[in-house]
Short mmCIF file of C-alpha atoms and ligand atoms in Angstrom, two decimals:
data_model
loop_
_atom_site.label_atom_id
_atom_site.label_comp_id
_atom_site.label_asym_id
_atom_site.label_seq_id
_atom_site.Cartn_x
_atom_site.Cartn_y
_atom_site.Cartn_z
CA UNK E 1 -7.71 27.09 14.33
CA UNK E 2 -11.15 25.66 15.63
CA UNK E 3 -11.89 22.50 13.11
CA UNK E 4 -15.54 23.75 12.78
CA UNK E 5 -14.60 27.53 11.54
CA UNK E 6 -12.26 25.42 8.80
CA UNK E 7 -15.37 23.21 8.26
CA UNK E 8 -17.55 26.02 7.29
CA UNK E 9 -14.87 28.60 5.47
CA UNK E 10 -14.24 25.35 3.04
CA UNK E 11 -18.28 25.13 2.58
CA UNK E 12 -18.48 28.43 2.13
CA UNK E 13 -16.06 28.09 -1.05
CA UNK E 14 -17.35 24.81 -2.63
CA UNK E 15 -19.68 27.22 -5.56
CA UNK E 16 -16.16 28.32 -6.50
CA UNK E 17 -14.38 24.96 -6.24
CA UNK E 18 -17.76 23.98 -9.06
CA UNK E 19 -16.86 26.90 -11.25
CA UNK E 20 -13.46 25.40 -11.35
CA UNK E 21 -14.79 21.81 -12.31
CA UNK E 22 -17.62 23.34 -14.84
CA UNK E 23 -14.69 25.96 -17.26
CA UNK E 24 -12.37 23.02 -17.25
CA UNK E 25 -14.94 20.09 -18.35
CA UNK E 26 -16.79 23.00 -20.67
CA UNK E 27 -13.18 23.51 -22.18
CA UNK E 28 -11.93 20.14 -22.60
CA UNK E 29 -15.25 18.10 -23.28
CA UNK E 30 -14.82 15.60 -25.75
CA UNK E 31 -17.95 13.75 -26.59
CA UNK E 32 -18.83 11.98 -23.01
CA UNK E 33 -15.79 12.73 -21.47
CA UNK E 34 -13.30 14.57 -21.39
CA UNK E 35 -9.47 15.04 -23.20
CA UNK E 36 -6.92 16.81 -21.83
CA UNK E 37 -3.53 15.31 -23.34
CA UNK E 38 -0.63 16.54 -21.50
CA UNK E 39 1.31 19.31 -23.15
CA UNK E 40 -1.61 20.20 -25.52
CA UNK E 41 -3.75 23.39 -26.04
CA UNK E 42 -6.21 21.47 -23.44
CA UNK E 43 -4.26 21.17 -20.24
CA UNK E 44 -2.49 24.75 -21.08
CA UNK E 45 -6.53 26.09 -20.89
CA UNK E 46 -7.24 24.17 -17.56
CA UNK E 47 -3.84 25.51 -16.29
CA UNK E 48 -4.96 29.13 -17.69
CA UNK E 49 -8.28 28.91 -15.67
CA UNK E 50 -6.31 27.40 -12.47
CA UNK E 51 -3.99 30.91 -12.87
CA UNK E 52 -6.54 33.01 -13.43
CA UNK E 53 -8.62 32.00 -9.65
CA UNK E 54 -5.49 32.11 -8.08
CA UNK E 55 -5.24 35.89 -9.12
CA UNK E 56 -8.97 36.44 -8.35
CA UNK E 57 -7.75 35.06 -5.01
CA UNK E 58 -4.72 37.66 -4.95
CA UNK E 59 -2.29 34.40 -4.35
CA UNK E 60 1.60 34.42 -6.50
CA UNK E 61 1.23 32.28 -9.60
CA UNK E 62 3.66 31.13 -11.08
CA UNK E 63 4.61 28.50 -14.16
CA UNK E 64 7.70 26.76 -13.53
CA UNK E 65 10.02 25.94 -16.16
CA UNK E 66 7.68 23.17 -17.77
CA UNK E 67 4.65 24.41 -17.07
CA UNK E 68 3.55 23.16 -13.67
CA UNK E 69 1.35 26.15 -12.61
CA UNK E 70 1.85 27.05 -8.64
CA UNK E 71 -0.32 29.37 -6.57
CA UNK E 72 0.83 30.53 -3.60
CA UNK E 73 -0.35 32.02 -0.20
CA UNK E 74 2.82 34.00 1.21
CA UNK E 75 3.92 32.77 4.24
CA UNK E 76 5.32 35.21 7.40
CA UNK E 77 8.95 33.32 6.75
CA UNK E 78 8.99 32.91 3.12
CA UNK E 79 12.56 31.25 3.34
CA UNK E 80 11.19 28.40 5.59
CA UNK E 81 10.22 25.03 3.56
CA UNK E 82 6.22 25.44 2.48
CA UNK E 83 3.60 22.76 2.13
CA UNK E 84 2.75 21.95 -1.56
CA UNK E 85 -0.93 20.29 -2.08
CA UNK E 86 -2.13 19.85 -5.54
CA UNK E 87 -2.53 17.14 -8.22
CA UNK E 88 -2.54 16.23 -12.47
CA UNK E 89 -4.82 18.81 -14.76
CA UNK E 90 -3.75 16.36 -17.84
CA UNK E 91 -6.28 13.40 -18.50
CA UNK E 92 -6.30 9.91 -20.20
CA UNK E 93 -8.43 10.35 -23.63
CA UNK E 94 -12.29 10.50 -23.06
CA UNK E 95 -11.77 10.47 -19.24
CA UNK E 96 -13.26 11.76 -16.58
CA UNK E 97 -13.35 15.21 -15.17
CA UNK E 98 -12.20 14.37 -11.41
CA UNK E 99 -8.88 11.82 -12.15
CA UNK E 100 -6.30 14.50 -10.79
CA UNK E 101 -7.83 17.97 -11.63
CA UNK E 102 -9.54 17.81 -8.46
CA UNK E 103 -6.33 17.40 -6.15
CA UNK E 104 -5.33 20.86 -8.40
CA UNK E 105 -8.83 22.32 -7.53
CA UNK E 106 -8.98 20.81 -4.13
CA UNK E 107 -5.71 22.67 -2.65
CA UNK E 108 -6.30 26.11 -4.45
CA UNK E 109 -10.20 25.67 -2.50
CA UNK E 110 -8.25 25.47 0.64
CA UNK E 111 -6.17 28.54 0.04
CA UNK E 112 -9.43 30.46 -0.81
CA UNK E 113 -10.57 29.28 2.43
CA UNK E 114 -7.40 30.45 4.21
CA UNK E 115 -8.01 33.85 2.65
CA UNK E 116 -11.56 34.09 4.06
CA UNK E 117 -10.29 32.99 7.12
CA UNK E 118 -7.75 36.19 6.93
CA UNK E 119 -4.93 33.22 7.67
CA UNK E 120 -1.21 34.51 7.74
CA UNK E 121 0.38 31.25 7.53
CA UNK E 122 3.99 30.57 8.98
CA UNK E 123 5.22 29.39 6.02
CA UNK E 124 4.36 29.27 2.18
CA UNK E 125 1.38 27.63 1.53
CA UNK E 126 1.26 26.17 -2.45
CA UNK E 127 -1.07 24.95 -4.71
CA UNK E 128 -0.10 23.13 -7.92
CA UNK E 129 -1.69 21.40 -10.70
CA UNK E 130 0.58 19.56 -12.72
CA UNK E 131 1.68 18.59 -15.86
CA UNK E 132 1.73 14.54 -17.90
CA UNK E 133 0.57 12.28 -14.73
CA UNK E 134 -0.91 9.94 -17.54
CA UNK E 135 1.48 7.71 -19.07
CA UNK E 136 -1.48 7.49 -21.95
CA UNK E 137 0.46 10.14 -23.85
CA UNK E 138 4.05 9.18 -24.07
CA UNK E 139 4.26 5.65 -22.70
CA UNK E 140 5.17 6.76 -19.26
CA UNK E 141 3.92 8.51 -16.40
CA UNK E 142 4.73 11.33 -13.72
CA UNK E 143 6.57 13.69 -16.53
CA UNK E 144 5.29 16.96 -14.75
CA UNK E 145 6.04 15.75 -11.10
CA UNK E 146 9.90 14.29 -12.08
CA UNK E 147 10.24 17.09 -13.72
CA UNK E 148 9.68 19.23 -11.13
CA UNK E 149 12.18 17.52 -8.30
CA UNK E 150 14.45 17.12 -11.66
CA UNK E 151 14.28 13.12 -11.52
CA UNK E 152 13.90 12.92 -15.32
CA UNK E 153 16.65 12.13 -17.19
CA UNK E 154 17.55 14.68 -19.93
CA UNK E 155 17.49 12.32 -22.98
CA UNK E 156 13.82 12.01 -22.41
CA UNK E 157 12.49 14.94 -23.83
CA UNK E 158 13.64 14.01 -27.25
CA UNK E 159 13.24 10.50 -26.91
CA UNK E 160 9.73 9.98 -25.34
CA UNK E 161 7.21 10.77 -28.44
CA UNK E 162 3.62 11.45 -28.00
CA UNK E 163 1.66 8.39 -29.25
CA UNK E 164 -0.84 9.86 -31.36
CA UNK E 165 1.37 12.49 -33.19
CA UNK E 166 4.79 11.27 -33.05
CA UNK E 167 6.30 14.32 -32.28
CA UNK E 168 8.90 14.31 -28.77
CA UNK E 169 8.04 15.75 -25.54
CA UNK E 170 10.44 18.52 -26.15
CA UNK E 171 8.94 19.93 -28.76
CA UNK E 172 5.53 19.66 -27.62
CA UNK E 173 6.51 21.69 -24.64
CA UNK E 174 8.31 24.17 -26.83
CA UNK E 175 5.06 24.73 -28.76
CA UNK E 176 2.91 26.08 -25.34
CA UNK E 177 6.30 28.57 -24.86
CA UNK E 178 8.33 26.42 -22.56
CA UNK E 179 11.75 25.83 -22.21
CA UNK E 180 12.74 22.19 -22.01
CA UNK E 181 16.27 22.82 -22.74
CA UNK E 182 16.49 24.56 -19.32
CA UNK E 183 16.18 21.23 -17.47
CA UNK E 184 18.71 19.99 -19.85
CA UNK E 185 21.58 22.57 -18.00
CA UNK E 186 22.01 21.63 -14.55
CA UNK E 187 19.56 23.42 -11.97
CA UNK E 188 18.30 23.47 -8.96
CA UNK E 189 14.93 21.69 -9.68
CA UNK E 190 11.49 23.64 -8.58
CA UNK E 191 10.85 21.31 -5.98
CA UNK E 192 12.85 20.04 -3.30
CA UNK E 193 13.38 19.12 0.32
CA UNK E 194 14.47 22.74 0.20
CA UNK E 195 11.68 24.64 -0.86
CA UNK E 196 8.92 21.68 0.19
CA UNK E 197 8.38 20.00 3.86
CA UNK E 198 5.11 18.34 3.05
CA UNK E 199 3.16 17.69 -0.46
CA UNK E 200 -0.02 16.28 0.24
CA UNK E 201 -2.47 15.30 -2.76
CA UNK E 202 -6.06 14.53 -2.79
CA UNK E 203 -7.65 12.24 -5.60
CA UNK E 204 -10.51 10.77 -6.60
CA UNK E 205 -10.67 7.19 -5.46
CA UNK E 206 -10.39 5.06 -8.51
CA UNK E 207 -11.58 1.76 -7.60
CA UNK E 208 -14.88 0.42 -5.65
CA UNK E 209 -14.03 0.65 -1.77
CA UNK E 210 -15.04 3.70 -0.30
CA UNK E 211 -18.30 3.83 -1.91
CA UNK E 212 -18.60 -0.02 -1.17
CA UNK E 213 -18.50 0.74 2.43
CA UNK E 214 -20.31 3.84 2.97
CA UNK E 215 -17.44 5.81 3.69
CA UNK E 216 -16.51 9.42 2.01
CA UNK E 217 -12.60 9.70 2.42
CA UNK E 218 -9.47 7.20 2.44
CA UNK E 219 -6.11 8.05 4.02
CA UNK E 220 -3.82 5.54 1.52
CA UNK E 221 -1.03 3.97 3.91
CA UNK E 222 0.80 3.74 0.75
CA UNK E 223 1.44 3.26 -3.33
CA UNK E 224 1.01 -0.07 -4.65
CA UNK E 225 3.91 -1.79 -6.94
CA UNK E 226 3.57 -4.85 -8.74
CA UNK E 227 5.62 -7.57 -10.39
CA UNK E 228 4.76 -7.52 -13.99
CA UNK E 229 5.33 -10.05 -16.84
CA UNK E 230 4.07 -8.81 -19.54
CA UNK E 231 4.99 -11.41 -22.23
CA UNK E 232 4.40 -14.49 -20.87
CA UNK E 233 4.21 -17.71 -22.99
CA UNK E 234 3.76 -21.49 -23.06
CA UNK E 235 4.64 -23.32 -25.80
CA UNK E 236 3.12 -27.42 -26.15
CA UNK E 237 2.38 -29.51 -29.24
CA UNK E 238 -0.39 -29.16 -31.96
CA UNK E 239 -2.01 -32.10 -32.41
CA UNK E 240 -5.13 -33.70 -33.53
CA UNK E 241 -7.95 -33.00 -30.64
CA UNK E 242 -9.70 -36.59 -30.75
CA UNK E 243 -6.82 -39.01 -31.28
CA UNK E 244 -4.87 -37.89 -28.84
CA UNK E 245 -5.02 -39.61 -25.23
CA UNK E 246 -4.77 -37.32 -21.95
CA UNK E 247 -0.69 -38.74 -21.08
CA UNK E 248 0.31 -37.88 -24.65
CA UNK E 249 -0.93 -34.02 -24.99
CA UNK E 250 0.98 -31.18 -24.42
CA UNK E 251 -1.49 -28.52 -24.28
CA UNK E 252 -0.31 -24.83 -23.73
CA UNK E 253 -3.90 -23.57 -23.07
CA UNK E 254 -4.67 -25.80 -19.83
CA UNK E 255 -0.98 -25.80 -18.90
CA UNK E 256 -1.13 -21.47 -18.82
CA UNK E 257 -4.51 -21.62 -17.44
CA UNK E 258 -3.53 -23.74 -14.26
CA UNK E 259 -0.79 -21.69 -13.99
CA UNK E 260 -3.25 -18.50 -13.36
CA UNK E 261 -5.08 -20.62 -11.33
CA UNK E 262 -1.91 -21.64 -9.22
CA UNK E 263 -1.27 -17.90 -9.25
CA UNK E 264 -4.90 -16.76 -8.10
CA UNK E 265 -4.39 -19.59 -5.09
CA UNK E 266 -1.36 -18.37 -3.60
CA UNK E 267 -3.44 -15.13 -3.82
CA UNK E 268 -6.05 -16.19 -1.48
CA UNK E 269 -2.95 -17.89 0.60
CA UNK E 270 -1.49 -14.51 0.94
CA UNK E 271 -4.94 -13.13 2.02
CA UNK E 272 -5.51 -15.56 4.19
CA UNK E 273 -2.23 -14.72 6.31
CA UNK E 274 -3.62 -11.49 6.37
CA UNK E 275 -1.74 -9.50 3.93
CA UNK E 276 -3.88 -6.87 2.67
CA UNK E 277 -4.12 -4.98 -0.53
CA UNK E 278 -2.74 -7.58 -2.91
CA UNK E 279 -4.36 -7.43 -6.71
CA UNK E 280 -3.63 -10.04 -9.67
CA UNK E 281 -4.64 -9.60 -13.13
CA UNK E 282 -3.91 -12.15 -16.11
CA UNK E 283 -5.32 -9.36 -18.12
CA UNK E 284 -4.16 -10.85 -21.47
CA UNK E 285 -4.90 -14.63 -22.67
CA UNK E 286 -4.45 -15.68 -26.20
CA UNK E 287 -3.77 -18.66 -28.32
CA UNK E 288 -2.38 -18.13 -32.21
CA UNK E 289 -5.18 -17.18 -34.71
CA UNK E 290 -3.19 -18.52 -37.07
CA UNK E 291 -2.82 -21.88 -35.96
CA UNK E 292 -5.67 -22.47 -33.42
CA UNK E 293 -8.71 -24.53 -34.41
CA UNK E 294 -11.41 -26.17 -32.51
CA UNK E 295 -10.13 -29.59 -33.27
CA UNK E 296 -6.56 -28.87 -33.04
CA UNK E 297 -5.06 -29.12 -29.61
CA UNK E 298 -3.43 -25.83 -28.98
CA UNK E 299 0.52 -25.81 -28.92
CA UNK E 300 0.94 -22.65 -27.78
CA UNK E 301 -1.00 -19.56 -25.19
CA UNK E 302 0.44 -15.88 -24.77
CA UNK E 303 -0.54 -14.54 -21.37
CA UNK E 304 0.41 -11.39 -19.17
CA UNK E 305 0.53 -11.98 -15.34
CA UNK E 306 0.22 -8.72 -12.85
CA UNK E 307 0.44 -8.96 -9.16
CA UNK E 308 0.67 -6.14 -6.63
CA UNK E 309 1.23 -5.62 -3.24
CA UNK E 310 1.94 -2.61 -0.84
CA UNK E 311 4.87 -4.91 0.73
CA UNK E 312 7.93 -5.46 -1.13
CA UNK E 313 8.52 -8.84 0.84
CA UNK E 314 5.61 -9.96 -0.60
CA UNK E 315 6.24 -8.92 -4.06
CA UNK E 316 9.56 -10.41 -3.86
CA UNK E 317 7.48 -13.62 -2.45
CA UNK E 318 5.47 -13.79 -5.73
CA UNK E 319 8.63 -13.01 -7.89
CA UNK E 320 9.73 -16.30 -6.38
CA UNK E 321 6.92 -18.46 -6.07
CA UNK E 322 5.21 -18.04 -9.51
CA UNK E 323 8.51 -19.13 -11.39
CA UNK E 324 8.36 -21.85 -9.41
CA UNK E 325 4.73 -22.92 -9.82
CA UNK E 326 5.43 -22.49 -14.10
CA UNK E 327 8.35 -24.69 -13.82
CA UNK E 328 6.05 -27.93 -11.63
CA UNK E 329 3.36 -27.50 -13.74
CA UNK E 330 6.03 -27.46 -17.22
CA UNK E 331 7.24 -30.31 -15.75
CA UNK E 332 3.91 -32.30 -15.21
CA UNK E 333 2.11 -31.20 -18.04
CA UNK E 334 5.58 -31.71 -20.66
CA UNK E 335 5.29 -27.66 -22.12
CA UNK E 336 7.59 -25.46 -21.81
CA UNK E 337 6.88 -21.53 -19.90
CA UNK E 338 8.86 -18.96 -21.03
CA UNK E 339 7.88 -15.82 -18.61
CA UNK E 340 9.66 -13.40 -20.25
CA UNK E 341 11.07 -9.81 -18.95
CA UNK E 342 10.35 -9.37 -15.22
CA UNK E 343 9.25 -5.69 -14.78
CA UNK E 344 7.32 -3.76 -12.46
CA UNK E 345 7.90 -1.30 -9.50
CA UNK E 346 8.31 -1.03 -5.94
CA UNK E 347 5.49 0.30 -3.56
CA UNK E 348 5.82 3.60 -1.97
CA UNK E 349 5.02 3.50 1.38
CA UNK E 350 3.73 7.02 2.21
CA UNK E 351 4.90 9.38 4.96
CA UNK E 352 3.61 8.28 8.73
CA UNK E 353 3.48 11.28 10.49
CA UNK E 354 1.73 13.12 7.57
CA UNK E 355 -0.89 10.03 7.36
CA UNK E 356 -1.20 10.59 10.62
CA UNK E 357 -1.67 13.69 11.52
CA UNK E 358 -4.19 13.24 8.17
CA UNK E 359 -6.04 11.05 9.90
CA UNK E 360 -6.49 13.23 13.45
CA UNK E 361 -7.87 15.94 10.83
CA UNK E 362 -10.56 13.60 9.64
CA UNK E 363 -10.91 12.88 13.51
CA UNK E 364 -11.22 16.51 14.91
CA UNK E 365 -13.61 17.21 12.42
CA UNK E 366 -15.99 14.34 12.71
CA UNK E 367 -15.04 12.80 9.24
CA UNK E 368 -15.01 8.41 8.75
CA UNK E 369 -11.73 7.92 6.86
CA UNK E 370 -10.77 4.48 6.03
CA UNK E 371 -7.10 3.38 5.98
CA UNK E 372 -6.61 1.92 2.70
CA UNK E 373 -4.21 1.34 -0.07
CA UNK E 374 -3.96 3.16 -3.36
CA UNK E 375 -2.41 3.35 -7.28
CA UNK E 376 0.23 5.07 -8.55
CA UNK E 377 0.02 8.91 -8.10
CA UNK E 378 2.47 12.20 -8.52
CA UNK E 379 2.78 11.75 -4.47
CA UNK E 380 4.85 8.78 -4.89
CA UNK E 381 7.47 10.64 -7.18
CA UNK E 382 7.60 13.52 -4.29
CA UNK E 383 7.59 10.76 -1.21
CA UNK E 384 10.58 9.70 -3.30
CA UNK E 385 12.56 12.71 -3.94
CA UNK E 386 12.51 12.76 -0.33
CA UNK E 387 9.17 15.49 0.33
CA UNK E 388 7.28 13.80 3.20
CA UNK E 389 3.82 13.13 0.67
CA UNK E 390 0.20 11.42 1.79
CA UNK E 391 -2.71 11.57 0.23
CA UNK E 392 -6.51 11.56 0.40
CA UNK E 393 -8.81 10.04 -1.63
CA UNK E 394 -12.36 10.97 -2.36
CA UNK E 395 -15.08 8.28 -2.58
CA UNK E 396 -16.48 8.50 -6.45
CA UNK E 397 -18.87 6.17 -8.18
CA UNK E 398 -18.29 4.06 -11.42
CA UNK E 399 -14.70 3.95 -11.04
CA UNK E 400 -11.91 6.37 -12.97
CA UNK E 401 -10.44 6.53 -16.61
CA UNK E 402 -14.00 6.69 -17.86
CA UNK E 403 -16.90 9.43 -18.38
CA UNK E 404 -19.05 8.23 -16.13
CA UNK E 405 -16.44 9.35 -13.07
CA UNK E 406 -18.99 10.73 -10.20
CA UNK E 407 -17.96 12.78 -7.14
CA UNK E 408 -20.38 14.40 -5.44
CA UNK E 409 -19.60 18.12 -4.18
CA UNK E 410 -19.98 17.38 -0.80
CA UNK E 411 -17.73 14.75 -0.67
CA UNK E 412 -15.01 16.77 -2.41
CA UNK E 413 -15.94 19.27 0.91
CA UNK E 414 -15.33 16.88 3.26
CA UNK E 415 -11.80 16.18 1.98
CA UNK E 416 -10.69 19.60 1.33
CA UNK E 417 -11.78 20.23 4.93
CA UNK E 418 -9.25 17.31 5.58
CA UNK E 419 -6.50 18.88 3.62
CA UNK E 420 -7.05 21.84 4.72
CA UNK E 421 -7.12 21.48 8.08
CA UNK E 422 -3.70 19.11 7.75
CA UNK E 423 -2.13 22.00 6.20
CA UNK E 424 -2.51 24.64 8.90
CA UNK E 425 -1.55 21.61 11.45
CA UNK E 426 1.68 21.52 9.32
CA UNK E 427 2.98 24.93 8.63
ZN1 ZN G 501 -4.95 10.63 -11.54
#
């Protein structure tokens, strides 16, 4: 298929793509933003409205088991694997409209396109929006997507509860008129290497980059992961703030503040070899209200260190290193660190071929794509269930998570044309 008749089929649908974005923000609004929880009323609706264009569009839509809607353009084999593009329809509270609806939107605008086009694919051609990407709701993320290639364990559904009402997962699902106790009998799950030979997902961009450098689409190499401690804690000696002589203190607040700045310069080390994509937060820094005073030196500082890398080497280099840097500057400085639990995950390194032949789409059809890195996503749950996955993200201004999300249309068009184009290269 010529890359410019794909170019202008996927213009030709981006009014219905809007319609799309308009019902499901005019359903969901929720004073700025808007709330979809997973599981709720809210996401059924968007899911509803996803259903009911697929039918306008004459594709098979179905729900599985837990509610992850699919819409599907037959394909001349229908036993051969299909491709599978779609994203999240739930959102984080007060959100914005774009965080994962419009990877749902963006594949169902392709398969309108293919219909235009009169395309008989060789193979099934899916679009999906799924279910509980946010981990907002029940303290943990990807529920739809594990769910779907049956990677979450069984126990979950009653033990994961829903922050805000306390009630499980299970019976939140059993409330929109699914059956959670069907995952808990062993089947085949929904999606698998099986059924699935590509998923491929486009999402907003969430941070600053693409619109930073002028450039409407990113082709993620891969999934960040991050070494985590979330509890981190020095402990020193109170003591009186003017009587006490540098040698003798033992102060937990400049002790846990060189360490983040020991941290933040093996950072710039790292980036300075050349690794890319590395991130660090010390996104929580607190001495004890109780105890603290301006006049007291403080005896003890509660901090959270995050870093994150696309490279597991270099994770594991960090793992190492910062331990190390706490225990010379405990040593120097006579406090004690106690880091606490290690947690955190691996990166996903996304499928090659797919990012590739991704990025000869953007090529063909005169596109600038930047090779980047990105956050977690439902692609990383199907890379890992073994579904070749890649992505492509969407430049958007003033970030994600928030109200003020902004995509413009014809940036959305240029990815879809990307997508789509990566699908019919692929079936
Ligand atoms: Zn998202």
């Amino acid at each position: 298929m010529n890359p410019q008749d794909i170019a202008k089929a996927v213009d030709h649908r981006l009014g219905f793509a809007e319609d799309l974005f308009d019902a499901a923000a005019a359903r969901t609004r929720d004073g700025d933003g808007i709330t979809r929880a997973c599981w709720s009323t809210e996401d059924q609706a968007v899911a509803e409205i996803f259903a009911e264009a697929a039918r306008s569009l004459d594709l098979e839509v179905v729900f599985d088991r837990v509610g992850n809607v699919y819409a599907t353009l037959p394909g001349r084999d229908r036993s051969a694997p299909g491709i599978l593009s779609g994203s999240h329809l739930d959102s984080v509270p007060r959100g914005g409209n774009f965080d994962g609806y419009a990877g749902a939107v963006a594949g169902l605008t392709a398969l309108a396109a293919f219909r235009d086009l009169g395309i008989a694919p060789p193979c099934d051609l899916t679009a999906t929006g799924i279910r509980g990407e946010e981990s907002v709701w029940y303290g943990t993320a990807y529920l739809g997507s594990r769910m779907a290639v049956g990677a979450l364990p069984h126990d979950e559904l009653d033990r994961l509860k829903r922050g805000d009402t306390g009630r499980s997962l299970g019976e939140h699902m059993a409330e929109l008129g699914f059956d959670p106790d069907a995952l808990k009998v062993e089947a085949e799950p929904h999606i698998s290497p099986k059924t699935t030979k590509a998923f491929l997902e486009l999402h907003i961009e969430q941070g600053p980059i693409l619109i930073g450098e002028g450039i409407p689409v990113g082709i993620p190499m891969g999934i960040k992961g991050n070494a985590r401690w979330p509890y981190g804690r020095c402990v020193g000696a109170y003591d009186h703030a003017a009587a006490v002589p540098r040698d003798y203190r033992r102060d937990a607040v400049l002790a846990t503040v060189e360490l983040i700045g020991a941290v933040e310069a093996l950072w710039h080390e790292m980036e300075a070899e050349g690794i890319p994509n590395l991130v660090f937060t010390a996104g929580k820094l607190f001495t004890n209200p109780e105890e603290h005073a301006m006049t007291k030196i403080p005896g003890e500082c509660d901090f959270a260190l995050n870093f994150g890398a696309t490279d597991t080497a270099v994770l594991d280099r960090a793992r190492a290193r910062i331990p190390e840097l706490a225990a010379e500057i405990a040593a120097r400085r006579k406090v004690v660190f106690d880091l606490g639990e290690l947690v955190g995950t691996d990166p996903t390194p996304l499928d090659e071929t797919l990012r590739t032949d991704l990025g000869k789409s953007a090529e063909s059809l005169g596109i600038p794509a930047k090779v980047m890195a990105t956050v977690g996503h439902d692609a990383s749950i199907f890379q890992r269930a073994g579904i070749p996955s890649a992505m492509v993200l969407v430049r958007n201004e003033h970030g994600s998570h928030n109200a003020q999300e902004a995509m413009e249309m014809a940036d959305f068009g240029l990815g879809v044309r990307v997508l789509a184009a990566t699908m019919l290269a692929r079936a």
